[in-house]
């Protein structure tokens, strides 16, 4: 019981940090000033007249469409986007042993997976609403994606793996034990022309008005594919579930540890 109690306490700690993350995100969503691109361009002019150009620092949330004249092309699916991440995994079978309480050893075959390649790329883009456009520098942002690829290809005798622009010589890879079954290709993107909600700091310190990573530590920077109402509801539920889970796992873990000590 003590071991199980310890595991539950670890889960409780993890859930505590999860709820902390979502609570801060929800707080940031509520604190950010709802703005249009026209509002921000007007505010830039007002601040420049009062205290000088390059002085604008405003925590905002803006909804609009992703626009990119030269978008990224995702590595695997070859889809136009402004952000992607990809992963190629080797799936294999391996014999593992387990010993029961009577000392008998049994063997069974497990299917396992290991990543052989992963990558992500992000580029700046423009956010367009019905009033105009504003630049977005997404470096450091939590960017929401959609999965566009999850494909398994059985292993064959080819010496090269190729999918989209991804290529690798199998001979250059170092595999551990186990019999290779095949390879799984996965990719997630933030597509162009998609409606998004951007929460970040509007600034013109570089001479160009743009939304970028806030300087304040407790102000989150994120790009969401969900409208504000939906995002607020989902984040509130995540806070509730993770808080409840942390309390339940923590309480049960402490109880089991105490029982084990008696």
Short mmCIF file of C-alpha atoms in Angstrom, two decimals:
data_model
loop_
_atom_site.label_atom_id
_atom_site.label_comp_id
_atom_site.label_asym_id
_atom_site.label_seq_id
_atom_site.Cartn_x
_atom_site.Cartn_y
_atom_site.Cartn_z
CA UNK A 1 0.00 0.00 0.00
CA UNK A 2 2.88 2.31 0.72
CA UNK A 3 4.18 2.06 -2.85
CA UNK A 4 0.74 2.78 -4.29
CA UNK A 5 0.35 5.69 -1.90
CA UNK A 6 3.67 7.12 -3.07
CA UNK A 7 2.64 6.81 -6.71
CA UNK A 8 -0.63 8.59 -5.98
CA UNK A 9 1.26 11.44 -4.32
CA UNK A 10 3.44 11.79 -7.43
CA UNK A 11 0.30 11.93 -9.58
CA UNK A 12 -1.13 14.57 -7.23
CA UNK A 13 1.99 16.72 -7.61
CA UNK A 14 1.84 16.45 -11.40
CA UNK A 15 -1.86 17.39 -11.40
CA UNK A 16 -1.08 20.34 -9.12
CA UNK A 17 1.27 21.80 -11.70
CA UNK A 18 -1.21 21.02 -14.49
CA UNK A 19 -3.98 22.94 -12.74
CA UNK A 20 -1.55 25.77 -12.05
CA UNK A 21 -0.78 26.00 -15.77
CA UNK A 22 -4.46 26.10 -16.76
CA UNK A 23 -5.36 28.52 -13.97
CA UNK A 24 -2.72 30.95 -15.18
CA UNK A 25 -3.92 30.55 -18.76
CA UNK A 26 -7.50 31.28 -17.71
CA UNK A 27 -6.34 34.30 -15.73
CA UNK A 28 -4.39 35.59 -18.72
CA UNK A 29 -7.39 35.15 -21.00
CA UNK A 30 -9.54 37.24 -18.65
CA UNK A 31 -6.94 39.96 -18.05
CA UNK A 32 -6.00 40.54 -21.70
CA UNK A 33 -7.77 43.49 -23.30
CA UNK A 34 -10.10 42.48 -26.13
CA UNK A 35 -8.97 44.43 -29.20
CA UNK A 36 -9.25 44.67 -32.96
CA UNK A 37 -6.39 45.47 -35.30
CA UNK A 38 -7.85 48.96 -35.73
CA UNK A 39 -7.86 49.47 -31.94
CA UNK A 40 -4.19 48.57 -31.73
CA UNK A 41 -3.08 50.78 -34.62
CA UNK A 42 -5.01 53.71 -33.09
CA UNK A 43 -3.49 53.00 -29.66
CA UNK A 44 -0.03 52.94 -31.22
CA UNK A 45 -0.60 56.42 -32.66
CA UNK A 46 -1.92 57.76 -29.35
CA UNK A 47 1.01 56.40 -27.34
CA UNK A 48 3.50 57.69 -29.92
CA UNK A 49 2.03 61.20 -29.65
CA UNK A 50 2.07 61.19 -25.86
CA UNK A 51 5.37 59.52 -24.92
CA UNK A 52 7.08 58.68 -28.21
CA UNK A 53 7.10 55.90 -30.77
CA UNK A 54 8.26 52.46 -29.68
CA UNK A 55 6.63 52.84 -26.26
CA UNK A 56 3.51 50.71 -26.70
CA UNK A 57 3.21 47.73 -24.33
CA UNK A 58 -0.33 46.39 -24.02
CA UNK A 59 -1.50 42.89 -23.08
CA UNK A 60 -4.25 42.04 -25.58
CA UNK A 61 -6.35 39.32 -27.18
CA UNK A 62 -7.18 39.55 -30.87
CA UNK A 63 -9.18 37.22 -33.12
CA UNK A 64 -8.59 36.94 -36.83
CA UNK A 65 -7.38 34.87 -39.75
CA UNK A 66 -3.82 33.61 -40.20
CA UNK A 67 -2.21 35.14 -43.28
CA UNK A 68 1.24 34.26 -44.65
CA UNK A 69 2.56 35.18 -48.10
CA UNK A 70 5.25 32.49 -47.94
CA UNK A 71 3.95 29.83 -45.54
CA UNK A 72 5.89 26.88 -44.25
CA UNK A 73 5.39 23.56 -45.99
CA UNK A 74 5.15 20.84 -43.38
CA UNK A 75 7.84 18.19 -43.61
CA UNK A 76 5.69 15.08 -43.94
CA UNK A 77 2.20 15.95 -45.17
CA UNK A 78 3.48 18.92 -47.22
CA UNK A 79 0.66 21.22 -46.03
CA UNK A 80 0.93 25.07 -45.99
CA UNK A 81 1.12 26.27 -42.39
CA UNK A 82 2.82 28.71 -40.01
CA UNK A 83 3.83 26.07 -37.48
CA UNK A 84 4.35 22.34 -37.56
CA UNK A 85 5.87 19.57 -35.50
CA UNK A 86 6.56 16.08 -36.75
CA UNK A 87 7.67 12.78 -35.32
CA UNK A 88 8.85 9.54 -36.89
CA UNK A 89 8.84 6.52 -34.59
CA UNK A 90 10.15 2.99 -34.90
CA UNK A 91 7.67 0.39 -33.65
CA UNK A 92 9.13 -2.95 -32.65
CA UNK A 93 8.45 -6.13 -30.70
CA UNK A 94 10.65 -7.19 -27.81
CA UNK A 95 10.59 -10.23 -25.54
CA UNK A 96 10.49 -9.28 -21.85
CA UNK A 97 10.56 -11.48 -18.78
CA UNK A 98 8.57 -11.21 -15.57
CA UNK A 99 8.90 -13.21 -12.37
CA UNK A 100 5.84 -14.08 -10.29
CA UNK A 101 5.65 -14.38 -6.51
CA UNK A 102 6.69 -18.03 -6.65
CA UNK A 103 9.87 -17.27 -8.55
CA UNK A 104 8.67 -18.54 -11.92
CA UNK A 105 9.91 -16.59 -14.92
CA UNK A 106 7.60 -16.05 -17.84
CA UNK A 107 8.29 -14.44 -21.17
CA UNK A 108 5.92 -12.30 -23.18
CA UNK A 109 6.20 -10.13 -26.27
CA UNK A 110 5.60 -6.39 -25.93
CA UNK A 111 5.06 -3.90 -28.72
CA UNK A 112 7.10 -0.78 -28.10
CA UNK A 113 7.95 2.49 -29.80
CA UNK A 114 10.91 4.84 -29.91
CA UNK A 115 11.32 8.19 -31.66
CA UNK A 116 13.95 8.23 -34.40
CA UNK A 117 13.31 11.77 -35.68
CA UNK A 118 11.38 14.84 -34.55
CA UNK A 119 11.34 18.46 -35.59
CA UNK A 120 9.28 21.64 -35.37
CA UNK A 121 9.31 24.97 -37.19
CA UNK A 122 7.46 28.26 -36.75
CA UNK A 123 7.36 31.45 -38.79
CA UNK A 124 5.90 34.92 -38.15
CA UNK A 125 2.50 35.61 -39.69
CA UNK A 126 -0.12 38.32 -40.00
CA UNK A 127 -3.43 38.30 -38.20
CA UNK A 128 -6.27 39.71 -40.31
CA UNK A 129 -9.69 40.81 -39.08
CA UNK A 130 -12.31 42.92 -40.84
CA UNK A 131 -10.48 46.12 -39.89
CA UNK A 132 -6.96 45.34 -41.02
CA UNK A 133 -3.89 43.33 -40.15
CA UNK A 134 -1.24 43.07 -37.45
CA UNK A 135 1.98 41.09 -37.38
CA UNK A 136 2.45 38.21 -34.93
CA UNK A 137 5.84 36.97 -33.78
CA UNK A 138 4.95 33.53 -32.35
CA UNK A 139 8.35 32.75 -30.83
CA UNK A 140 7.77 31.48 -27.31
CA UNK A 141 4.02 31.02 -27.78
CA UNK A 142 1.97 27.99 -26.85
CA UNK A 143 0.62 27.24 -30.33
CA UNK A 144 -2.39 25.01 -30.77
CA UNK A 145 -2.28 22.53 -33.65
CA UNK A 146 -4.39 19.99 -35.48
CA UNK A 147 -3.10 16.54 -36.37
CA UNK A 148 -2.95 16.00 -40.12
CA UNK A 149 -1.01 12.74 -40.22
CA UNK A 150 -0.84 9.51 -38.23
CA UNK A 151 0.26 6.75 -40.59
CA UNK A 152 1.96 3.44 -39.92
CA UNK A 153 4.07 1.84 -42.64
CA UNK A 154 5.29 -1.74 -42.22
CA UNK A 155 9.02 -2.36 -42.37
CA UNK A 156 10.51 -3.62 -45.62
CA UNK A 157 13.98 -4.18 -46.97
CA UNK A 158 14.48 -0.64 -48.23
CA UNK A 159 17.64 1.12 -47.11
CA UNK A 160 15.96 4.53 -46.94
CA UNK A 161 12.91 5.92 -45.18
CA UNK A 162 11.15 8.66 -47.14
CA UNK A 163 7.95 10.60 -46.49
CA UNK A 164 7.38 14.08 -47.90
CA UNK A 165 10.64 15.98 -47.53
CA UNK A 166 11.81 13.66 -44.75
CA UNK A 167 14.49 11.15 -45.73
CA UNK A 168 16.95 9.08 -43.72
CA UNK A 169 19.22 6.13 -44.37
CA UNK A 170 18.16 3.20 -42.20
CA UNK A 171 21.78 2.13 -41.94
CA UNK A 172 22.67 5.39 -40.21
CA UNK A 173 20.20 4.71 -37.39
CA UNK A 174 21.24 2.92 -34.23
CA UNK A 175 18.55 0.52 -33.09
CA UNK A 176 18.47 -1.37 -29.83
CA UNK A 177 17.10 -4.84 -29.40
CA UNK A 178 13.80 -6.00 -30.78
CA UNK A 179 12.32 -6.85 -34.13
CA UNK A 180 11.27 -3.83 -36.17
CA UNK A 181 7.61 -3.98 -37.21
CA UNK A 182 7.47 -0.68 -39.05
CA UNK A 183 7.51 3.09 -38.74
CA UNK A 184 4.84 5.59 -37.66
CA UNK A 185 4.71 9.07 -39.19
CA UNK A 186 2.88 11.80 -37.26
CA UNK A 187 2.47 15.51 -37.89
CA UNK A 188 0.62 18.43 -36.35
CA UNK A 189 0.17 21.88 -37.92
CA UNK A 190 -1.29 25.34 -37.45
CA UNK A 191 -2.70 25.94 -40.94
CA UNK A 192 -2.85 29.19 -42.89
CA UNK A 193 -6.25 30.87 -43.41
CA UNK A 194 -7.46 29.46 -40.07
CA UNK A 195 -9.36 31.63 -37.57
CA UNK A 196 -7.35 31.93 -34.34
CA UNK A 197 -7.29 33.80 -31.07
CA UNK A 198 -3.94 35.35 -30.19
CA UNK A 199 -3.21 36.43 -26.61
CA UNK A 200 0.03 38.33 -26.13
CA UNK A 201 1.70 41.74 -25.84
CA UNK A 202 1.10 44.37 -28.51
CA UNK A 203 4.37 46.24 -28.94
CA UNK A 204 6.05 48.61 -31.40
CA UNK A 205 9.51 48.60 -29.83
CA UNK A 206 11.04 47.29 -33.07
CA UNK A 207 9.38 50.05 -35.09
CA UNK A 208 6.64 47.73 -36.35
CA UNK A 209 3.41 47.06 -34.47
CA UNK A 210 3.15 43.38 -33.64
CA UNK A 211 1.95 40.90 -31.03
CA UNK A 212 4.79 39.11 -29.28
CA UNK A 213 5.80 37.34 -26.10
CA UNK A 214 4.93 39.38 -22.98
CA UNK A 215 7.71 40.56 -20.70
CA UNK A 216 5.68 39.84 -17.55
CA UNK A 217 6.22 36.25 -16.38
CA UNK A 218 2.61 35.63 -15.35
CA UNK A 219 1.19 36.75 -18.70
CA UNK A 220 0.77 33.74 -20.97
CA UNK A 221 1.40 33.93 -24.72
CA UNK A 222 -0.67 31.57 -26.83
CA UNK A 223 -2.32 31.02 -30.19
CA UNK A 224 -5.60 29.12 -29.96
CA UNK A 225 -7.67 27.57 -32.72
CA UNK A 226 -10.76 27.93 -30.52
CA UNK A 227 -12.94 31.04 -30.12
CA UNK A 228 -12.65 32.82 -26.78
CA UNK A 229 -15.87 31.47 -25.25
CA UNK A 230 -15.03 27.88 -26.10
CA UNK A 231 -11.44 28.25 -24.91
CA UNK A 232 -12.59 29.78 -21.61
CA UNK A 233 -15.01 26.93 -20.98
CA UNK A 234 -12.47 24.23 -21.84
CA UNK A 235 -9.78 25.84 -19.66
CA UNK A 236 -12.19 26.21 -16.73
CA UNK A 237 -13.05 22.51 -16.97
CA UNK A 238 -9.36 21.61 -17.09
CA UNK A 239 -8.77 23.65 -13.91
CA UNK A 240 -11.68 21.92 -12.16
CA UNK A 241 -10.72 18.39 -13.19
CA UNK A 242 -7.02 18.76 -12.41
CA UNK A 243 -7.72 20.43 -9.04
CA UNK A 244 -10.19 17.71 -8.06
CA UNK A 245 -7.83 14.99 -9.25
CA UNK A 246 -4.87 16.45 -7.34
CA UNK A 247 -6.90 16.65 -4.12
CA UNK A 248 -8.27 13.11 -4.50
CA UNK A 249 -4.94 11.51 -5.37
CA UNK A 250 -3.13 13.42 -2.64
CA UNK A 251 -5.64 12.51 0.05
CA UNK A 252 -5.80 8.85 -0.93
CA UNK A 253 -2.01 8.65 -1.23
CA UNK A 254 -1.49 10.01 2.29
CA UNK A 255 -4.12 7.62 3.66
CA UNK A 256 -2.48 4.57 2.06
CA UNK A 257 0.96 5.57 3.35
CA UNK A 258 -0.41 6.00 6.89
CA UNK A 259 -2.14 2.61 6.70
CA UNK A 260 1.10 1.00 5.53
CA UNK A 261 2.96 2.46 8.52
CA UNK A 262 0.48 1.12 11.06
#
